[in-house]
mmCIF file with all atom_site columns, C-alpha atoms in Angstrom:
data_model
loop_
_atom_site.group_PDB
_atom_site.id
_atom_site.type_symbol
_atom_site.label_atom_id
_atom_site.label_alt_id
_atom_site.label_comp_id
_atom_site.label_asym_id
_atom_site.label_entity_id
_atom_site.label_seq_id
_atom_site.pdbx_PDB_ins_code
_atom_site.Cartn_x
_atom_site.Cartn_y
_atom_site.Cartn_z
_atom_site.occupancy
_atom_site.B_iso_or_equiv
_atom_site.pdbx_formal_charge
_atom_site.auth_seq_id
_atom_site.auth_comp_id
_atom_site.auth_asym_id
_atom_site.auth_atom_id
_atom_site.pdbx_PDB_model_num
ATOM 1   C CA . MET A 1 1   ? 0.000   0.000   0.000  1.00 0.00 ? 1   MET A CA 1
ATOM 2   C CA . LYS A 1 2   ? 1.290   3.435   -0.875 1.00 0.00 ? 2   LYS A CA 1
ATOM 3   C CA . SER A 1 3   ? 1.776   5.819   2.001  1.00 0.00 ? 3   SER A CA 1
ATOM 4   C CA . GLY A 1 4   ? 1.930   9.561   2.455  1.00 0.00 ? 4   GLY A CA 1
ATOM 5   C CA . PHE A 1 5   ? -0.127  12.223  0.757  1.00 0.00 ? 5   PHE A CA 1
ATOM 6   C CA . GLY A 1 6   ? 0.389   11.170  -2.832 1.00 0.00 ? 6   GLY A CA 1
ATOM 7   C CA . ASN A 1 7   ? 3.056   10.588  -5.428 1.00 0.00 ? 7   ASN A CA 1
ATOM 8   C CA . ALA A 1 8   ? 5.237   13.083  -7.254 1.00 0.00 ? 8   ALA A CA 1
ATOM 9   C CA . ARG A 1 9   ? 2.390   13.989  -9.587 1.00 0.00 ? 9   ARG A CA 1
ATOM 10  C CA . GLY A 1 10  ? 0.093   14.820  -6.698 1.00 0.00 ? 10  GLY A CA 1
ATOM 11  C CA . SER A 1 11  ? -2.181  11.795  -7.128 1.00 0.00 ? 11  SER A CA 1
ATOM 12  C CA . PRO A 1 12  ? -3.936  10.535  -4.003 1.00 0.00 ? 12  PRO A CA 1
ATOM 13  C CA . PRO A 1 13  ? -2.665  7.311   -2.420 1.00 0.00 ? 13  PRO A CA 1
ATOM 14  C CA . THR A 1 14  ? -4.354  4.107   -3.548 1.00 0.00 ? 14  THR A CA 1
ATOM 15  C CA . LEU A 1 15  ? -5.139  0.969   -1.647 1.00 0.00 ? 15  LEU A CA 1
ATOM 16  C CA . ASN A 1 16  ? -3.319  -2.289  -2.074 1.00 0.00 ? 16  ASN A CA 1
ATOM 17  C CA . PRO A 1 17  ? -5.471  -4.314  -4.527 1.00 0.00 ? 17  PRO A CA 1
ATOM 18  C CA . ARG A 1 18  ? -5.477  -7.150  -1.991 1.00 0.00 ? 18  ARG A CA 1
ATOM 19  C CA . ALA A 1 19  ? -7.425  -4.894  0.376  1.00 0.00 ? 19  ALA A CA 1
ATOM 20  C CA . LYS A 1 20  ? -10.482 -5.148  -1.891 1.00 0.00 ? 20  LYS A CA 1
ATOM 21  C CA . PRO A 1 21  ? -12.974 -8.045  -2.072 1.00 0.00 ? 21  PRO A CA 1
ATOM 22  C CA . LEU A 1 22  ? -12.739 -9.911  -5.362 1.00 0.00 ? 22  LEU A CA 1
ATOM 23  C CA . LYS A 1 23  ? -16.479 -10.259 -5.915 1.00 0.00 ? 23  LYS A CA 1
ATOM 24  C CA . ARG A 1 24  ? -19.863 -10.147 -4.224 1.00 0.00 ? 24  ARG A CA 1
ATOM 25  C CA . PRO A 1 25  ? -22.022 -13.269 -3.929 1.00 0.00 ? 25  PRO A CA 1
ATOM 26  C CA . THR A 1 26  ? -25.170 -13.420 -6.057 1.00 0.00 ? 26  THR A CA 1
ATOM 27  C CA . GLN A 1 27  ? -26.410 -17.007 -5.763 1.00 0.00 ? 27  GLN A CA 1
ATOM 28  C CA . ALA A 1 28  ? -28.225 -18.156 -2.615 1.00 0.00 ? 28  ALA A CA 1
ATOM 29  C CA . ARG A 1 29  ? -25.572 -20.728 -1.699 1.00 0.00 ? 29  ARG A CA 1
ATOM 30  C CA . ALA A 1 30  ? -22.757 -18.221 -2.156 1.00 0.00 ? 30  ALA A CA 1
ATOM 31  C CA . ILE A 1 31  ? -24.606 -15.614 -0.084 1.00 0.00 ? 31  ILE A CA 1
ATOM 32  C CA . PHE A 1 32  ? -25.055 -18.182 2.716  1.00 0.00 ? 32  PHE A CA 1
ATOM 33  C CA . THR A 1 33  ? -21.341 -19.035 2.585  1.00 0.00 ? 33  THR A CA 1
ATOM 34  C CA . VAL A 1 34  ? -20.186 -15.418 2.700  1.00 0.00 ? 34  VAL A CA 1
ATOM 35  C CA . GLU A 1 35  ? -22.565 -14.604 5.557  1.00 0.00 ? 35  GLU A CA 1
ATOM 36  C CA . ALA A 1 36  ? -21.109 -17.556 7.499  1.00 0.00 ? 36  ALA A CA 1
ATOM 37  C CA . ILE A 1 37  ? -17.637 -16.143 6.820  1.00 0.00 ? 37  ILE A CA 1
ATOM 38  C CA . TYR A 1 38  ? -18.736 -12.710 8.097  1.00 0.00 ? 38  TYR A CA 1
ATOM 39  C CA . GLU A 1 39  ? -20.238 -14.220 11.262 1.00 0.00 ? 39  GLU A CA 1
ATOM 40  C CA . ALA A 1 40  ? -17.005 -16.121 11.960 1.00 0.00 ? 40  ALA A CA 1
ATOM 41  C CA . PHE A 1 41  ? -15.010 -12.953 11.229 1.00 0.00 ? 41  PHE A CA 1
ATOM 42  C CA . VAL A 1 42  ? -17.010 -10.974 13.819 1.00 0.00 ? 42  VAL A CA 1
ATOM 43  C CA . ARG A 1 43  ? -16.672 -13.689 16.469 1.00 0.00 ? 43  ARG A CA 1
ATOM 44  C CA . ILE A 1 44  ? -12.915 -13.977 16.039 1.00 0.00 ? 44  ILE A CA 1
ATOM 45  C CA . TRP A 1 45  ? -12.412 -10.194 15.936 1.00 0.00 ? 45  TRP A CA 1
ATOM 46  C CA . GLN A 1 46  ? -14.365 -9.758  19.169 1.00 0.00 ? 46  GLN A CA 1
ATOM 47  C CA . ARG A 1 47  ? -12.448 -12.609 20.807 1.00 0.00 ? 47  ARG A CA 1
ATOM 48  C CA . ASP A 1 48  ? -8.893  -12.053 19.554 1.00 0.00 ? 48  ASP A CA 1
ATOM 49  C CA . GLY A 1 49  ? -8.818  -8.531  18.078 1.00 0.00 ? 49  GLY A CA 1
ATOM 50  C CA . TRP A 1 50  ? -7.466  -7.487  14.694 1.00 0.00 ? 50  TRP A CA 1
ATOM 51  C CA . SER A 1 51  ? -3.905  -8.578  15.408 1.00 0.00 ? 51  SER A CA 1
ATOM 52  C CA . GLY A 1 52  ? -5.047  -12.079 16.355 1.00 0.00 ? 52  GLY A CA 1
ATOM 53  C CA . LEU A 1 53  ? -7.266  -12.569 13.321 1.00 0.00 ? 53  LEU A CA 1
ATOM 54  C CA . THR A 1 54  ? -6.188  -14.594 10.256 1.00 0.00 ? 54  THR A CA 1
ATOM 55  C CA . THR A 1 55  ? -8.064  -15.614 7.138  1.00 0.00 ? 55  THR A CA 1
ATOM 56  C CA . ARG A 1 56  ? -7.205  -19.251 7.806  1.00 0.00 ? 56  ARG A CA 1
ATOM 57  C CA . GLU A 1 57  ? -8.775  -19.089 11.256 1.00 0.00 ? 57  GLU A CA 1
ATOM 58  C CA . VAL A 1 58  ? -11.875 -17.405 9.827  1.00 0.00 ? 58  VAL A CA 1
ATOM 59  C CA . ALA A 1 59  ? -12.249 -20.164 7.223  1.00 0.00 ? 59  ALA A CA 1
ATOM 60  C CA . LEU A 1 60  ? -11.872 -22.834 9.905  1.00 0.00 ? 60  LEU A CA 1
ATOM 61  C CA . GLU A 1 61  ? -14.406 -21.111 12.183 1.00 0.00 ? 61  GLU A CA 1
ATOM 62  C CA . ALA A 1 62  ? -16.872 -20.698 9.299  1.00 0.00 ? 62  ALA A CA 1
ATOM 63  C CA . GLY A 1 63  ? -16.468 -24.311 8.183  1.00 0.00 ? 63  GLY A CA 1
ATOM 64  C CA . VAL A 1 64  ? -15.343 -23.457 4.653  1.00 0.00 ? 64  VAL A CA 1
ATOM 65  C CA . ALA A 1 65  ? -12.205 -24.267 2.704  1.00 0.00 ? 65  ALA A CA 1
ATOM 66  C CA . ILE A 1 66  ? -9.530  -21.585 2.749  1.00 0.00 ? 66  ILE A CA 1
ATOM 67  C CA . GLY A 1 67  ? -9.669  -21.584 -1.051 1.00 0.00 ? 67  GLY A CA 1
ATOM 68  C CA . THR A 1 68  ? -13.378 -20.760 -0.903 1.00 0.00 ? 68  THR A CA 1
ATOM 69  C CA . LEU A 1 69  ? -12.686 -17.790 1.352  1.00 0.00 ? 69  LEU A CA 1
ATOM 70  C CA . TYR A 1 70  ? -9.921  -16.623 -1.007 1.00 0.00 ? 70  TYR A CA 1
ATOM 71  C CA . ASP A 1 71  ? -12.410 -16.731 -3.903 1.00 0.00 ? 71  ASP A CA 1
ATOM 72  C CA . TYR A 1 72  ? -13.952 -13.653 -2.280 1.00 0.00 ? 72  TYR A CA 1
ATOM 73  C CA . PHE A 1 73  ? -11.360 -12.187 0.086  1.00 0.00 ? 73  PHE A CA 1
ATOM 74  C CA . PRO A 1 74  ? -7.622  -12.257 -0.765 1.00 0.00 ? 74  PRO A CA 1
ATOM 75  C CA . SER A 1 75  ? -6.653  -10.816 2.642  1.00 0.00 ? 75  SER A CA 1
ATOM 76  C CA . LYS A 1 76  ? -8.109  -9.978  6.015  1.00 0.00 ? 76  LYS A CA 1
ATOM 77  C CA . GLU A 1 77  ? -8.206  -6.314  4.944  1.00 0.00 ? 77  GLU A CA 1
ATOM 78  C CA . ALA A 1 78  ? -10.415 -7.337  2.021  1.00 0.00 ? 78  ALA A CA 1
ATOM 79  C CA . LEU A 1 79  ? -12.572 -9.314  4.436  1.00 0.00 ? 79  LEU A CA 1
ATOM 80  C CA . LEU A 1 80  ? -12.978 -6.238  6.648  1.00 0.00 ? 80  LEU A CA 1
ATOM 81  C CA . SER A 1 81  ? -13.799 -4.102  3.614  1.00 0.00 ? 81  SER A CA 1
ATOM 82  C CA . GLY A 1 82  ? -16.439 -6.598  2.489  1.00 0.00 ? 82  GLY A CA 1
ATOM 83  C CA . TYR A 1 83  ? -17.921 -6.797  5.962  1.00 0.00 ? 83  TYR A CA 1
ATOM 84  C CA . ILE A 1 84  ? -18.203 -3.015  6.306  1.00 0.00 ? 84  ILE A CA 1
ATOM 85  C CA . ARG A 1 85  ? -20.004 -2.870  2.945  1.00 0.00 ? 85  ARG A CA 1
ATOM 86  C CA . HIS A 1 86  ? -22.264 -5.694  4.117  1.00 0.00 ? 86  HIS A CA 1
ATOM 87  C CA . ALA A 1 87  ? -23.063 -3.815  7.353  1.00 0.00 ? 87  ALA A CA 1
ATOM 88  C CA . LEU A 1 88  ? -23.828 -0.589  5.490  1.00 0.00 ? 88  LEU A CA 1
ATOM 89  C CA . ASP A 1 89  ? -26.137 -2.454  3.104  1.00 0.00 ? 89  ASP A CA 1
ATOM 90  C CA . ALA A 1 90  ? -27.924 -3.883  6.150  1.00 0.00 ? 90  ALA A CA 1
ATOM 91  C CA . LEU A 1 91  ? -28.307 -0.369  7.581  1.00 0.00 ? 91  LEU A CA 1
ATOM 92  C CA . LEU A 1 92  ? -29.857 0.886   4.335  1.00 0.00 ? 92  LEU A CA 1
ATOM 93  C CA . GLN A 1 93  ? -32.247 -2.082  4.299  1.00 0.00 ? 93  GLN A CA 1
ATOM 94  C CA . HIS A 1 94  ? -33.302 -1.388  7.892  1.00 0.00 ? 94  HIS A CA 1
ATOM 95  C CA . LEU A 1 95  ? -33.918 2.272   7.069  1.00 0.00 ? 95  LEU A CA 1
ATOM 96  C CA . ASP A 1 96  ? -36.074 1.231   4.145  1.00 0.00 ? 96  ASP A CA 1
ATOM 97  C CA . LYS A 1 97  ? -38.074 -1.345  6.131  1.00 0.00 ? 97  LYS A CA 1
ATOM 98  C CA . TYR A 1 98  ? -38.543 0.491   9.421  1.00 0.00 ? 98  TYR A CA 1
ATOM 99  C CA . VAL A 1 99  ? -38.692 4.085   8.183  1.00 0.00 ? 99  VAL A CA 1
ATOM 100 C CA . VAL A 1 100 ? -39.454 4.499   4.477  1.00 0.00 ? 100 VAL A CA 1
ATOM 101 C CA . GLN A 1 101 ? -41.973 1.641   4.222  1.00 0.00 ? 101 GLN A CA 1
ATOM 102 C CA . ALA A 1 102 ? -43.436 2.082   7.728  1.00 0.00 ? 102 ALA A CA 1
ATOM 103 C CA . ASN A 1 103 ? -46.672 3.715   6.587  1.00 0.00 ? 103 ASN A CA 1
ATOM 104 C CA . ASN A 1 104 ? -48.339 3.439   9.995  1.00 0.00 ? 104 ASN A CA 1
ATOM 105 C CA . LEU A 1 105 ? -46.028 6.057   11.543 1.00 0.00 ? 105 LEU A CA 1
ATOM 106 C CA . ASP A 1 106 ? -46.699 9.762   11.917 1.00 0.00 ? 106 ASP A CA 1
ATOM 107 C CA . TRP A 1 107 ? -43.901 12.029  10.747 1.00 0.00 ? 107 TRP A CA 1
ATOM 108 C CA . PRO A 1 108 ? -42.298 12.762  14.175 1.00 0.00 ? 108 PRO A CA 1
ATOM 109 C CA . THR A 1 109 ? -42.064 9.047   14.983 1.00 0.00 ? 109 THR A CA 1
ATOM 110 C CA . ARG A 1 110 ? -40.776 8.209   11.523 1.00 0.00 ? 110 ARG A CA 1
ATOM 111 C CA . ILE A 1 111 ? -38.066 10.872  11.672 1.00 0.00 ? 111 ILE A CA 1
ATOM 112 C CA . LYS A 1 112 ? -36.999 9.856   15.188 1.00 0.00 ? 112 LYS A CA 1
ATOM 113 C CA . HIS A 1 113 ? -36.610 6.283   13.935 1.00 0.00 ? 113 HIS A CA 1
ATOM 114 C CA . LEU A 1 114 ? -34.612 7.594   10.969 1.00 0.00 ? 114 LEU A CA 1
ATOM 115 C CA . VAL A 1 115 ? -32.211 9.553   13.176 1.00 0.00 ? 115 VAL A CA 1
ATOM 116 C CA . ARG A 1 116 ? -31.718 6.813   15.766 1.00 0.00 ? 116 ARG A CA 1
ATOM 117 C CA . LEU A 1 117 ? -31.190 3.998   13.238 1.00 0.00 ? 117 LEU A CA 1
ATOM 118 C CA . THR A 1 118 ? -28.691 6.116   11.327 1.00 0.00 ? 118 THR A CA 1
ATOM 119 C CA . CYS A 1 119 ? -26.585 7.491   14.123 1.00 0.00 ? 119 CYS A CA 1
ATOM 120 C CA . ASP A 1 120 ? -26.741 5.178   17.150 1.00 0.00 ? 120 ASP A CA 1
ATOM 121 C CA . PRO A 1 121 ? -23.040 4.280   17.707 1.00 0.00 ? 121 PRO A CA 1
ATOM 122 C CA . ASN A 1 122 ? -24.054 1.307   19.868 1.00 0.00 ? 122 ASN A CA 1
ATOM 123 C CA . ASP A 1 123 ? -26.254 -0.386  17.267 1.00 0.00 ? 123 ASP A CA 1
ATOM 124 C CA . ALA A 1 124 ? -25.951 -4.125  17.965 1.00 0.00 ? 124 ALA A CA 1
ATOM 125 C CA . ARG A 1 125 ? -26.545 -4.883  14.280 1.00 0.00 ? 125 ARG A CA 1
ATOM 126 C CA . GLN A 1 126 ? -23.154 -3.350  13.458 1.00 0.00 ? 126 GLN A CA 1
ATOM 127 C CA . PRO A 1 127 ? -20.809 -4.863  16.058 1.00 0.00 ? 127 PRO A CA 1
ATOM 128 C CA . LEU A 1 128 ? -17.623 -3.876  14.262 1.00 0.00 ? 128 LEU A CA 1
ATOM 129 C CA . PHE A 1 129 ? -18.423 -0.215  13.694 1.00 0.00 ? 129 PHE A CA 1
ATOM 130 C CA . ASN A 1 130 ? -16.065 0.664   16.519 1.00 0.00 ? 130 ASN A CA 1
ATOM 131 C CA . HIS A 1 131 ? -12.940 2.576   17.469 1.00 0.00 ? 131 HIS A CA 1
ATOM 132 C CA . GLU A 1 132 ? -10.571 -0.197  16.372 1.00 0.00 ? 132 GLU A CA 1
ATOM 133 C CA . VAL A 1 133 ? -12.070 -0.289  12.880 1.00 0.00 ? 133 VAL A CA 1
ATOM 134 C CA . LEU A 1 134 ? -11.794 3.485   12.466 1.00 0.00 ? 134 LEU A CA 1
ATOM 135 C CA . ALA A 1 135 ? -8.124  3.273   13.454 1.00 0.00 ? 135 ALA A CA 1
ATOM 136 C CA . ILE A 1 136 ? -7.373  1.050   10.426 1.00 0.00 ? 136 ILE A CA 1
ATOM 137 C CA . GLU A 1 137 ? -10.026 2.471   8.100  1.00 0.00 ? 137 GLU A CA 1
ATOM 138 C CA . HIS A 1 138 ? -7.362  4.051   5.888  1.00 0.00 ? 138 HIS A CA 1
ATOM 139 C CA . GLN A 1 139 ? -6.291  0.532   4.877  1.00 0.00 ? 139 GLN A CA 1
ATOM 140 C CA . ILE A 1 140 ? -9.665  -0.327  3.313  1.00 0.00 ? 140 ILE A CA 1
ATOM 141 C CA . ALA A 1 141 ? -11.381 2.930   2.310  1.00 0.00 ? 141 ALA A CA 1
ATOM 142 C CA . GLU A 1 142 ? -10.604 5.642   -0.220 1.00 0.00 ? 142 GLU A CA 1
ATOM 143 C CA . PRO A 1 143 ? -12.371 9.032   -0.426 1.00 0.00 ? 143 PRO A CA 1
ATOM 144 C CA . LYS A 1 144 ? -14.660 7.654   -3.149 1.00 0.00 ? 144 LYS A CA 1
ATOM 145 C CA . HIS A 1 145 ? -15.925 5.014   -0.724 1.00 0.00 ? 145 HIS A CA 1
ATOM 146 C CA . HIS A 1 146 ? -16.822 7.671   1.853  1.00 0.00 ? 146 HIS A CA 1
ATOM 147 C CA . ARG A 1 147 ? -18.577 9.724   -0.832 1.00 0.00 ? 147 ARG A CA 1
ATOM 148 C CA . ARG A 1 148 ? -20.585 6.678   -1.876 1.00 0.00 ? 148 ARG A CA 1
ATOM 149 C CA . VAL A 1 149 ? -21.761 6.045   1.688  1.00 0.00 ? 149 VAL A CA 1
ATOM 150 C CA . PHE A 1 150 ? -22.783 9.698   2.054  1.00 0.00 ? 150 PHE A CA 1
ATOM 151 C CA . GLN A 1 151 ? -24.682 9.625   -1.242 1.00 0.00 ? 151 GLN A CA 1
ATOM 152 C CA . GLU A 1 152 ? -26.499 6.405   -0.340 1.00 0.00 ? 152 GLU A CA 1
ATOM 153 C CA . LEU A 1 153 ? -27.473 7.658   3.105  1.00 0.00 ? 153 LEU A CA 1
ATOM 154 C CA . SER A 1 154 ? -28.632 10.997  1.716  1.00 0.00 ? 154 SER A CA 1
ATOM 155 C CA . HIS A 1 155 ? -30.749 9.222   -0.896 1.00 0.00 ? 155 HIS A CA 1
ATOM 156 C CA . LYS A 1 156 ? -32.385 7.022   1.757  1.00 0.00 ? 156 LYS A CA 1
ATOM 157 C CA . TRP A 1 157 ? -33.049 10.039  3.975  1.00 0.00 ? 157 TRP A CA 1
ATOM 158 C CA . ARG A 1 158 ? -34.725 11.835  1.079  1.00 0.00 ? 158 ARG A CA 1
ATOM 159 C CA . GLU A 1 159 ? -36.937 8.795   0.551  1.00 0.00 ? 159 GLU A CA 1
ATOM 160 C CA . ALA A 1 160 ? -37.818 8.826   4.253  1.00 0.00 ? 160 ALA A CA 1
ATOM 161 C CA . PHE A 1 161 ? -38.868 12.474  4.209  1.00 0.00 ? 161 PHE A CA 1
ATOM 162 C CA . ALA A 1 162 ? -40.811 11.982  0.980  1.00 0.00 ? 162 ALA A CA 1
ATOM 163 C CA . ALA A 1 163 ? -42.714 9.166   2.713  1.00 0.00 ? 163 ALA A CA 1
ATOM 164 C CA . CYS A 1 164 ? -43.917 11.610  5.407  1.00 0.00 ? 164 CYS A CA 1
ATOM 165 C CA . SER A 1 165 ? -47.193 12.538  3.720  1.00 0.00 ? 165 SER A CA 1
ATOM 166 C CA . ASP A 1 166 ? -48.349 14.294  6.909  1.00 0.00 ? 166 ASP A CA 1
ATOM 167 C CA . LEU A 1 167 ? -45.305 16.568  7.084  1.00 0.00 ? 167 LEU A CA 1
ATOM 168 C CA . PRO A 1 168 ? -46.521 20.158  6.535  1.00 0.00 ? 168 PRO A CA 1
ATOM 169 C CA . THR A 1 169 ? -43.453 21.281  4.554  1.00 0.00 ? 169 THR A CA 1
ATOM 170 C CA . GLN A 1 170 ? -40.729 19.136  3.032  1.00 0.00 ? 170 GLN A CA 1
ATOM 171 C CA . PRO A 1 171 ? -37.112 20.156  3.772  1.00 0.00 ? 171 PRO A CA 1
ATOM 172 C CA . SER A 1 172 ? -34.857 20.908  0.808  1.00 0.00 ? 172 SER A CA 1
ATOM 173 C CA . GLU A 1 173 ? -32.332 18.357  -0.433 1.00 0.00 ? 173 GLU A CA 1
ATOM 174 C CA . THR A 1 174 ? -29.558 20.687  0.753  1.00 0.00 ? 174 THR A CA 1
ATOM 175 C CA . THR A 1 175 ? -30.999 20.683  4.268  1.00 0.00 ? 175 THR A CA 1
ATOM 176 C CA . ILE A 1 176 ? -31.343 16.896  4.281  1.00 0.00 ? 176 ILE A CA 1
ATOM 177 C CA . ASP A 1 177 ? -27.723 16.507  3.160  1.00 0.00 ? 177 ASP A CA 1
ATOM 178 C CA . ALA A 1 178 ? -26.625 18.835  5.986  1.00 0.00 ? 178 ALA A CA 1
ATOM 179 C CA . TRP A 1 179 ? -28.526 16.719  8.521  1.00 0.00 ? 179 TRP A CA 1
ATOM 180 C CA . VAL A 1 180 ? -26.943 13.521  7.213  1.00 0.00 ? 180 VAL A CA 1
ATOM 181 C CA . ILE A 1 181 ? -23.484 15.060  7.633  1.00 0.00 ? 181 ILE A CA 1
ATOM 182 C CA . MET A 1 182 ? -24.428 16.174  11.135 1.00 0.00 ? 182 MET A CA 1
ATOM 183 C CA . VAL A 1 183 ? -25.734 12.829  12.415 1.00 0.00 ? 183 VAL A CA 1
ATOM 184 C CA . TRP A 1 184 ? -23.351 10.498  10.551 1.00 0.00 ? 184 TRP A CA 1
ATOM 185 C CA . GLY A 1 185 ? -20.349 12.644  11.381 1.00 0.00 ? 185 GLY A CA 1
ATOM 186 C CA . GLY A 1 186 ? -21.479 12.782  14.999 1.00 0.00 ? 186 GLY A CA 1
ATOM 187 C CA . ARG A 1 187 ? -21.824 9.022   15.104 1.00 0.00 ? 187 ARG A CA 1
ATOM 188 C CA . ARG A 1 188 ? -18.304 8.560   13.811 1.00 0.00 ? 188 ARG A CA 1
ATOM 189 C CA . TYR A 1 189 ? -16.960 11.027  16.383 1.00 0.00 ? 189 TYR A CA 1
ATOM 190 C CA . CYS A 1 190 ? -18.772 9.202   19.182 1.00 0.00 ? 190 CYS A CA 1
ATOM 191 C CA . VAL A 1 191 ? -17.036 6.015   18.057 1.00 0.00 ? 191 VAL A CA 1
ATOM 192 C CA . THR A 1 192 ? -13.689 7.837   18.091 1.00 0.00 ? 192 THR A CA 1
ATOM 193 C CA . ALA A 1 193 ? -14.105 9.799   21.351 1.00 0.00 ? 193 ALA A CA 1
ATOM 194 C CA . GLN A 1 194 ? -15.979 7.022   23.187 1.00 0.00 ? 194 GLN A CA 1
ATOM 195 C CA . PRO A 1 195 ? -18.032 9.291   25.480 1.00 0.00 ? 195 PRO A CA 1
ATOM 196 C CA . ALA A 1 196 ? -19.898 7.881   28.482 1.00 0.00 ? 196 ALA A CA 1
ATOM 197 C CA . ALA A 1 197 ? -23.177 6.097   27.814 1.00 0.00 ? 197 ALA A CA 1
ATOM 198 C CA . GLU A 1 198 ? -25.235 8.952   29.250 1.00 0.00 ? 198 GLU A CA 1
ATOM 199 C CA . GLN A 1 199 ? -23.415 11.459  27.023 1.00 0.00 ? 199 GLN A CA 1
ATOM 200 C CA . THR A 1 200 ? -24.144 9.363   23.946 1.00 0.00 ? 200 THR A CA 1
ATOM 201 C CA . ALA A 1 201 ? -27.798 9.024   24.956 1.00 0.00 ? 201 ALA A CA 1
ATOM 202 C CA . ALA A 1 202 ? -28.058 12.797  25.427 1.00 0.00 ? 202 ALA A CA 1
ATOM 203 C CA . TRP A 1 203 ? -26.515 13.374  21.993 1.00 0.00 ? 203 TRP A CA 1
ATOM 204 C CA . LEU A 1 204 ? -28.960 10.971  20.313 1.00 0.00 ? 204 LEU A CA 1
ATOM 205 C CA . SER A 1 205 ? -31.904 12.668  22.015 1.00 0.00 ? 205 SER A CA 1
ATOM 206 C CA . GLU A 1 206 ? -30.633 16.092  20.980 1.00 0.00 ? 206 GLU A CA 1
ATOM 207 C CA . MET A 1 207 ? -30.291 15.034  17.338 1.00 0.00 ? 207 MET A CA 1
ATOM 208 C CA . GLU A 1 208 ? -33.892 13.805  17.304 1.00 0.00 ? 208 GLU A CA 1
ATOM 209 C CA . THR A 1 209 ? -35.209 16.912  19.041 1.00 0.00 ? 209 THR A CA 1
ATOM 210 C CA . MET A 1 210 ? -33.225 19.336  16.895 1.00 0.00 ? 210 MET A CA 1
ATOM 211 C CA . ILE A 1 211 ? -34.362 17.899  13.559 1.00 0.00 ? 211 ILE A CA 1
ATOM 212 C CA . CYS A 1 212 ? -37.993 17.426  14.623 1.00 0.00 ? 212 CYS A CA 1
ATOM 213 C CA . SER A 1 213 ? -38.081 20.972  16.007 1.00 0.00 ? 213 SER A CA 1
ATOM 214 C CA . ARG A 1 214 ? -36.721 22.378  12.757 1.00 0.00 ? 214 ARG A CA 1
ATOM 215 C CA . LEU A 1 215 ? -39.361 20.475  10.810 1.00 0.00 ? 215 LEU A CA 1
ATOM 216 C CA . ALA A 1 216 ? -42.197 21.569  13.094 1.00 0.00 ? 216 ALA A CA 1
ATOM 217 C CA . HIS A 1 217 ? -41.279 25.248  12.801 1.00 0.00 ? 217 HIS A CA 1
ATOM 218 C CA . ARG A 1 218 ? -40.411 25.441  9.109  1.00 0.00 ? 218 ARG A CA 1
ATOM 219 C CA . PRO A 1 219 ? -42.315 28.282  7.360  1.00 0.00 ? 219 PRO A CA 1
#
């Protein structure tokens, strides 16, 4: 992997190709296999940490051949990259199911669900979105990956607000983007700073209150 701020021509550093998954599963059997690999990966990470994790041990824990794991992940960095993408896809699916498609909710409840699902740093569905992952994030993510996550979250948030048929006035796309930056950036900082549980709870409550208040008092 290249290091520093770029090469002599000023180009940004690029990741080692082995830090990228080779492919994503599409068939049911392959999806089942990769999910088993991810589950084993999480268990070993939580037990032994990043330094104690190897692809061979993950394959053994998942009950798959090491060659099968290498069909998808040429390194443990690639495995982490694939898992983070998998976790973000799961987040987007939860936002769609429990916010966008939840037609029985009034707008304040829907928006509170949207904020909390997006920015809760202690979400049990994403056990590896933690301080240790952020410390090695530079090994698996380029600026384009961060931009993609922001664009996908912003798009899902716009869908959520559009689904609020009882909302008196819709916020602009610029405002929605600003809110996504605020809550997602705050979540990442909570993971980095690791505030006390009561401080995190107060922050989550403030995010909900701030956005709902802005919506309630829009002209």
